[in-house]
Coordinates of N, CA and C in Angstrom, one line a residue:
Y1 N 104.3 78.2 98.5 CA 103.6 78.7 97.3 C 104.4 79.8 96.7
I2 N 104.2 80.0 95.4 CA 104.9 81.0 94.7 C 103.8 82.1 94.4
T3 N 104.2 83.4 94.6 CA 103.3 84.5 94.2 C 103.9 85.1 93.0
P4 N 103.2 84.9 91.8 CA 103.7 85.4 90.6 C 103.7 87.0 90.6
D5 N 104.7 87.5 89.9 CA 104.8 89.0 89.8 C 103.6 89.6 89.1
D6 N 102.9 88.9 88.3 CA 101.8 89.5 87.5 C 100.5 89.6 88.4
G7 N 100.6 89.2 89.6 CA 99.5 89.3 90.5 C 98.4 88.2 90.4
S8 N 98.7 87.2 89.6 CA 97.7 86.1 89.5 C 97.8 85.3 90.7
G9 N 97.0 84.3 90.9 CA 96.9 83.5 92.1 C 98.2 82.7 92.4
Q10 N 98.3 82.4 93.6 CA 99.5 81.7 94.1 C 99.6 80.3 93.4
V11 N 100.9 79.8 93.2 CA 101.1 78.6 92.6 C 101.8 77.6 93.5
F12 N 101.2 76.4 93.7 CA 101.8 75.4 94.5 C 103.1 74.8 93.9
F13 N 104.1 74.5 94.7 CA 105.2 73.7 94.3 C 105.7 72.9 95.5
H14 N 106.4 71.9 95.1 CA 107.1 71.1 96.2 C 108.5 71.3 96.1
F15 N 109.2 71.4 97.2 CA 110.7 71.7 97.2 C 111.4 70.7 96.3
R16 N 111.0 69.5 96.1 CA 111.7 68.6 95.2 C 111.7 69.1 93.8
A17 N 110.9 70.0 93.5 CA 110.9 70.6 92.1 C 111.9 71.6 91.9
V18 N 112.6 72.1 93.0 CA 113.6 73.1 92.8 C 114.9 72.4 92.3
L19 N 115.4 73.0 91.2 CA 116.6 72.4 90.6 C 117.9 72.9 91.0
N20 N 117.9 74.1 91.7 CA 119.1 74.7 92.2 C 118.8 75.3 93.6
G21 N 119.9 75.6 94.3 CA 119.7 76.3 95.6 C 119.3 75.3 96.7
T22 N 119.2 75.8 97.9 CA 118.8 75.0 99.0 C 117.6 75.5 99.7
E23 N 117.1 74.8 100.7 CA 115.9 75.2 101.4 C 116.1 76.6 102.0
S24 N 117.3 76.9 102.5 CA 117.6 78.2 103.1 C 117.5 79.3 102.1
D25 N 117.6 79.0 100.8 CA 117.5 80.1 99.8 C 116.0 80.4 99.6
M26 N 115.1 79.6 100.0 CA 113.7 79.8 99.7 C 113.1 80.7 100.8
I27 N 113.4 82.0 100.6 CA 112.9 83.0 101.6 C 112.2 84.1 100.8
P28 N 111.3 84.8 101.4 CA 110.5 85.8 100.7 C 111.3 86.7 99.9
G29 N 110.9 87.0 98.7 CA 111.6 88.0 97.8 C 112.5 87.4 96.8
V30 N 112.8 86.1 96.9 CA 113.7 85.4 96.0 C 112.9 85.3 94.7
K31 N 113.6 85.6 93.6 CA 112.9 85.5 92.3 C 113.1 84.0 91.7
L32 N 111.9 83.5 91.2 CA 111.9 82.1 90.7 C 111.5 82.1 89.3
K33 N 111.9 81.1 88.6 CA 111.4 80.8 87.2 C 110.9 79.4 87.3
Y34 N 109.8 79.1 86.6 CA 109.2 77.8 86.7 C 108.4 77.5 85.5
E35 N 108.1 76.2 85.3 CA 107.1 75.8 84.3 C 105.9 75.2 85.1
M36 N 104.8 75.3 84.4 CA 103.6 74.7 85.0 C 103.4 73.3 84.5
G37 N 102.9 72.4 85.4 CA 102.7 71.0 85.1 C 101.5 70.5 85.9
L38 N 101.0 69.3 85.6 CA 99.9 68.7 86.3 C 100.4 67.9 87.5
D39 N 99.7 68.1 88.6 CA 99.9 67.3 89.8 C 98.9 66.1 89.7
R40 N 99.4 65.0 89.3 CA 98.5 63.9 89.0 C 97.6 63.5 90.1
P41 N 98.1 63.4 91.4 CA 97.2 62.9 92.4 C 96.0 63.9 92.6
S42 N 96.2 65.2 92.5 CA 95.1 66.1 92.8 C 94.4 66.6 91.5
G43 N 95.1 66.4 90.4 CA 94.5 66.9 89.1 C 94.7 68.5 89.0
R44 N 95.4 69.1 89.9 CA 95.6 70.6 89.8 C 96.9 70.9 89.2
M45 N 97.0 72.1 88.7 CA 98.3 72.6 88.2 C 99.3 73.0 89.3
K46 N 100.5 72.8 89.1 CA 101.6 73.2 90.0 C 102.8 73.6 89.3
A47 N 103.7 74.2 90.0 CA 105.0 74.6 89.4 C 105.9 73.4 89.4
V48 N 106.6 73.2 88.2 CA 107.6 72.2 88.1 C 108.9 72.8 87.5
K49 N 110.0 72.1 87.6 CA 111.3 72.7 87.2 C 111.5 74.1 87.7
V50 N 111.4 74.2 89.0 CA 111.6 75.5 89.6 C 113.1 75.9 89.7
L51 N 113.4 77.1 89.2 CA 114.8 77.6 89.3 C 114.8 78.8 90.1
L52 N 115.7 78.9 91.0 CA 115.9 80.1 91.8 C 116.8 81.0 90.9
D53 N 116.2 82.1 90.5 CA 116.9 83.0 89.6 C 118.2 83.5 90.2
A54 N 118.2 83.8 91.5 CA 119.4 84.2 92.2 C 119.2 83.7 93.6
P55 N 119.6 82.5 93.9 CA 119.4 81.9 95.2 C 120.0 82.8 96.3
G56 N 119.2 83.2 97.2 CA 119.7 83.9 98.4 C 120.1 85.4 98.1
A57 N 120.0 85.8 96.8 CA 120.4 87.1 96.5 C 119.3 88.1 96.7
G58 N 119.6 89.4 96.7 CA 118.6 90.4 96.8 C 118.2 90.8 98.2
F59 N 118.9 90.3 99.2 CA 118.5 90.6 100.6 C 119.4 91.6 101.2
V60 N 118.8 92.5 101.8 CA 119.6 93.6 102.5 C 120.1 92.9 103.8
P61 N 121.3 93.0 104.1 CA 121.9 92.4 105.3 C 121.2 93.0 106.5
A62 N 121.1 92.2 107.6 CA 120.5 92.7 108.8 C 121.4 93.7 109.5
T63 N 120.9 94.6 110.1 CA 121.7 95.6 110.9 C 121.9 95.0 112.3
P64 N 122.9 95.5 113.0 CA 123.1 95.0 114.4 C 121.8 95.3 115.3
D65 N 121.2 96.5 115.0 CA 120.0 96.8 115.8 C 118.9 95.8 115.5
E66 N 118.7 95.4 114.3 CA 117.6 94.4 114.0 C 117.9 93.1 114.6
V67 N 119.2 92.7 114.7 CA 119.5 91.4 115.3 C 119.2 91.5 116.8
E68 N 119.6 92.7 117.4 CA 119.3 92.8 118.9 C 117.8 92.9 119.2
Q69 N 117.1 93.5 118.3 CA 115.6 93.5 118.5 C 115.0 92.1 118.4
F70 N 115.5 91.3 117.4 CA 115.0 90.0 117.2 C 115.4 89.2 118.5
L71 N 116.6 89.3 119.0 CA 117.0 88.6 120.2 C 116.2 89.0 121.5
A72 N 115.8 90.3 121.5 CA 115.0 90.8 122.6 C 113.6 90.2 122.6
L73 N 113.1 90.0 121.4 CA 111.7 89.4 121.3 C 111.7 87.9 121.3
N74 N 112.9 87.3 121.2 CA 113.0 85.8 121.1 C 114.1 85.4 122.0
P75 N 113.9 85.3 123.3 CA 114.9 85.0 124.3 C 115.5 83.6 124.0
V76 N 116.8 83.5 123.9 CA 117.5 82.2 123.7 C 118.8 82.3 124.6
E77 N 119.5 81.1 124.7 CA 120.7 81.0 125.5 C 121.7 82.0 125.0
E78 N 122.6 82.4 125.9 CA 123.7 83.3 125.5 C 124.6 82.8 124.4
S79 N 124.9 81.6 124.4 CA 125.8 81.0 123.3 C 125.1 81.1 122.0
V80 N 123.8 80.9 121.9 CA 123.0 81.0 120.7 C 123.0 82.5 120.2
Q81 N 122.8 83.4 121.2 CA 122.8 84.8 120.9 C 124.1 85.2 120.3
A82 N 125.2 84.7 120.9 CA 126.5 85.1 120.4 C 126.8 84.5 119.0
H83 N 126.3 83.3 118.7 CA 126.4 82.7 117.4 C 125.7 83.6 116.4
L84 N 124.4 83.9 116.7 CA 123.6 84.8 115.7 C 124.3 86.1 115.4
R85 N 124.9 86.7 116.5 CA 125.6 88.0 116.3 C 126.8 87.8 115.4
S86 N 127.4 86.6 115.4 CA 128.7 86.4 114.7 C 128.5 86.0 113.2
V87 N 127.3 85.5 112.8 CA 127.2 85.0 111.4 C 127.0 86.2 110.5
D88 N 127.2 85.9 109.2 CA 127.1 86.8 108.1 C 125.7 87.6 108.2
P89 N 125.7 88.9 108.0 CA 124.5 89.7 108.1 C 123.4 89.2 107.2
V90 N 123.7 88.6 106.0 CA 122.7 88.1 105.1 C 122.0 86.9 105.8
V91 N 122.8 86.0 106.5 CA 122.2 84.9 107.2 C 121.4 85.4 108.3
Q92 N 121.8 86.4 109.0 CA 121.0 87.0 110.1 C 119.7 87.5 109.5
R93 N 119.7 88.1 108.3 CA 118.4 88.5 107.7 C 117.5 87.3 107.4
M94 N 118.1 86.3 107.0 CA 117.3 85.1 106.7 C 116.6 84.5 108.0
V95 N 117.4 84.5 109.1 CA 116.8 84.1 110.4 C 115.7 85.0 110.8
I96 N 115.9 86.3 110.7 CA 114.9 87.3 111.1 C 113.7 87.2 110.3
N97 N 113.8 87.0 109.0 CA 112.7 86.8 108.0 C 111.9 85.6 108.3
R98 N 112.4 84.6 108.9 CA 111.7 83.4 109.2 C 110.6 83.6 110.3
G99 N 110.9 84.6 111.1 CA 109.8 85.0 112.0 C 110.1 84.6 113.5
S100 N 109.1 84.8 114.3 CA 109.2 84.6 115.7 C 109.5 83.2 116.1
L101 N 110.1 83.0 117.2 CA 110.3 81.7 117.8 C 109.3 81.4 118.8
E102 N 108.3 82.3 119.0 CA 107.2 82.1 120.0 C 106.5 80.7 119.7
G103 N 106.3 80.0 120.7 CA 105.6 78.7 120.6 C 106.6 77.5 120.4
A104 N 107.8 77.8 120.2 CA 108.8 76.8 120.0 C 109.1 76.1 121.3
R105 N 109.1 74.8 121.4 CA 109.4 74.1 122.6 C 110.8 74.5 123.2
D106 N 111.8 74.6 122.3 CA 113.1 75.0 122.7 C 113.6 76.0 121.7
P107 N 113.4 77.3 121.9 CA 113.8 78.3 121.0 C 115.3 78.3 120.7
S108 N 116.1 78.0 121.7 CA 117.6 78.0 121.4 C 117.9 76.9 120.4
A109 N 117.3 75.7 120.6 CA 117.6 74.6 119.6 C 117.1 75.0 118.3
M110 N 115.9 75.6 118.2 CA 115.3 76.0 117.0 C 116.2 77.0 116.2
L111 N 116.7 77.9 116.9 CA 117.6 79.0 116.3 C 118.9 78.4 115.9
S112 N 119.5 77.5 116.6 CA 120.8 76.9 116.3 C 120.7 75.8 115.2
S113 N 119.5 75.4 114.8 CA 119.4 74.4 113.8 C 119.5 75.0 112.4

């Protein structure tokens, strides 16, 4: 769902409506532009022709302390920990923003995907 800046109700969209960027760019805080259109099966309005104004931009890189805190709360294999520590801090922020790995059958596999 998209939360409009004007505070109006959330707007449904399907990822297929995104014309630029990737799924990994769809993280909280990314600014979107879109048109409204009718969802024929439901008869409700939805966002169509969704454009990421700045895909993946606007995120403060994760700090080493934030990465360590995330790893402390989400135990994974050493090799996966090392990989997360080595990636770009903006990617680290994206991982942290996705939230807890609690309940994942295989947290290490989940984090490395």
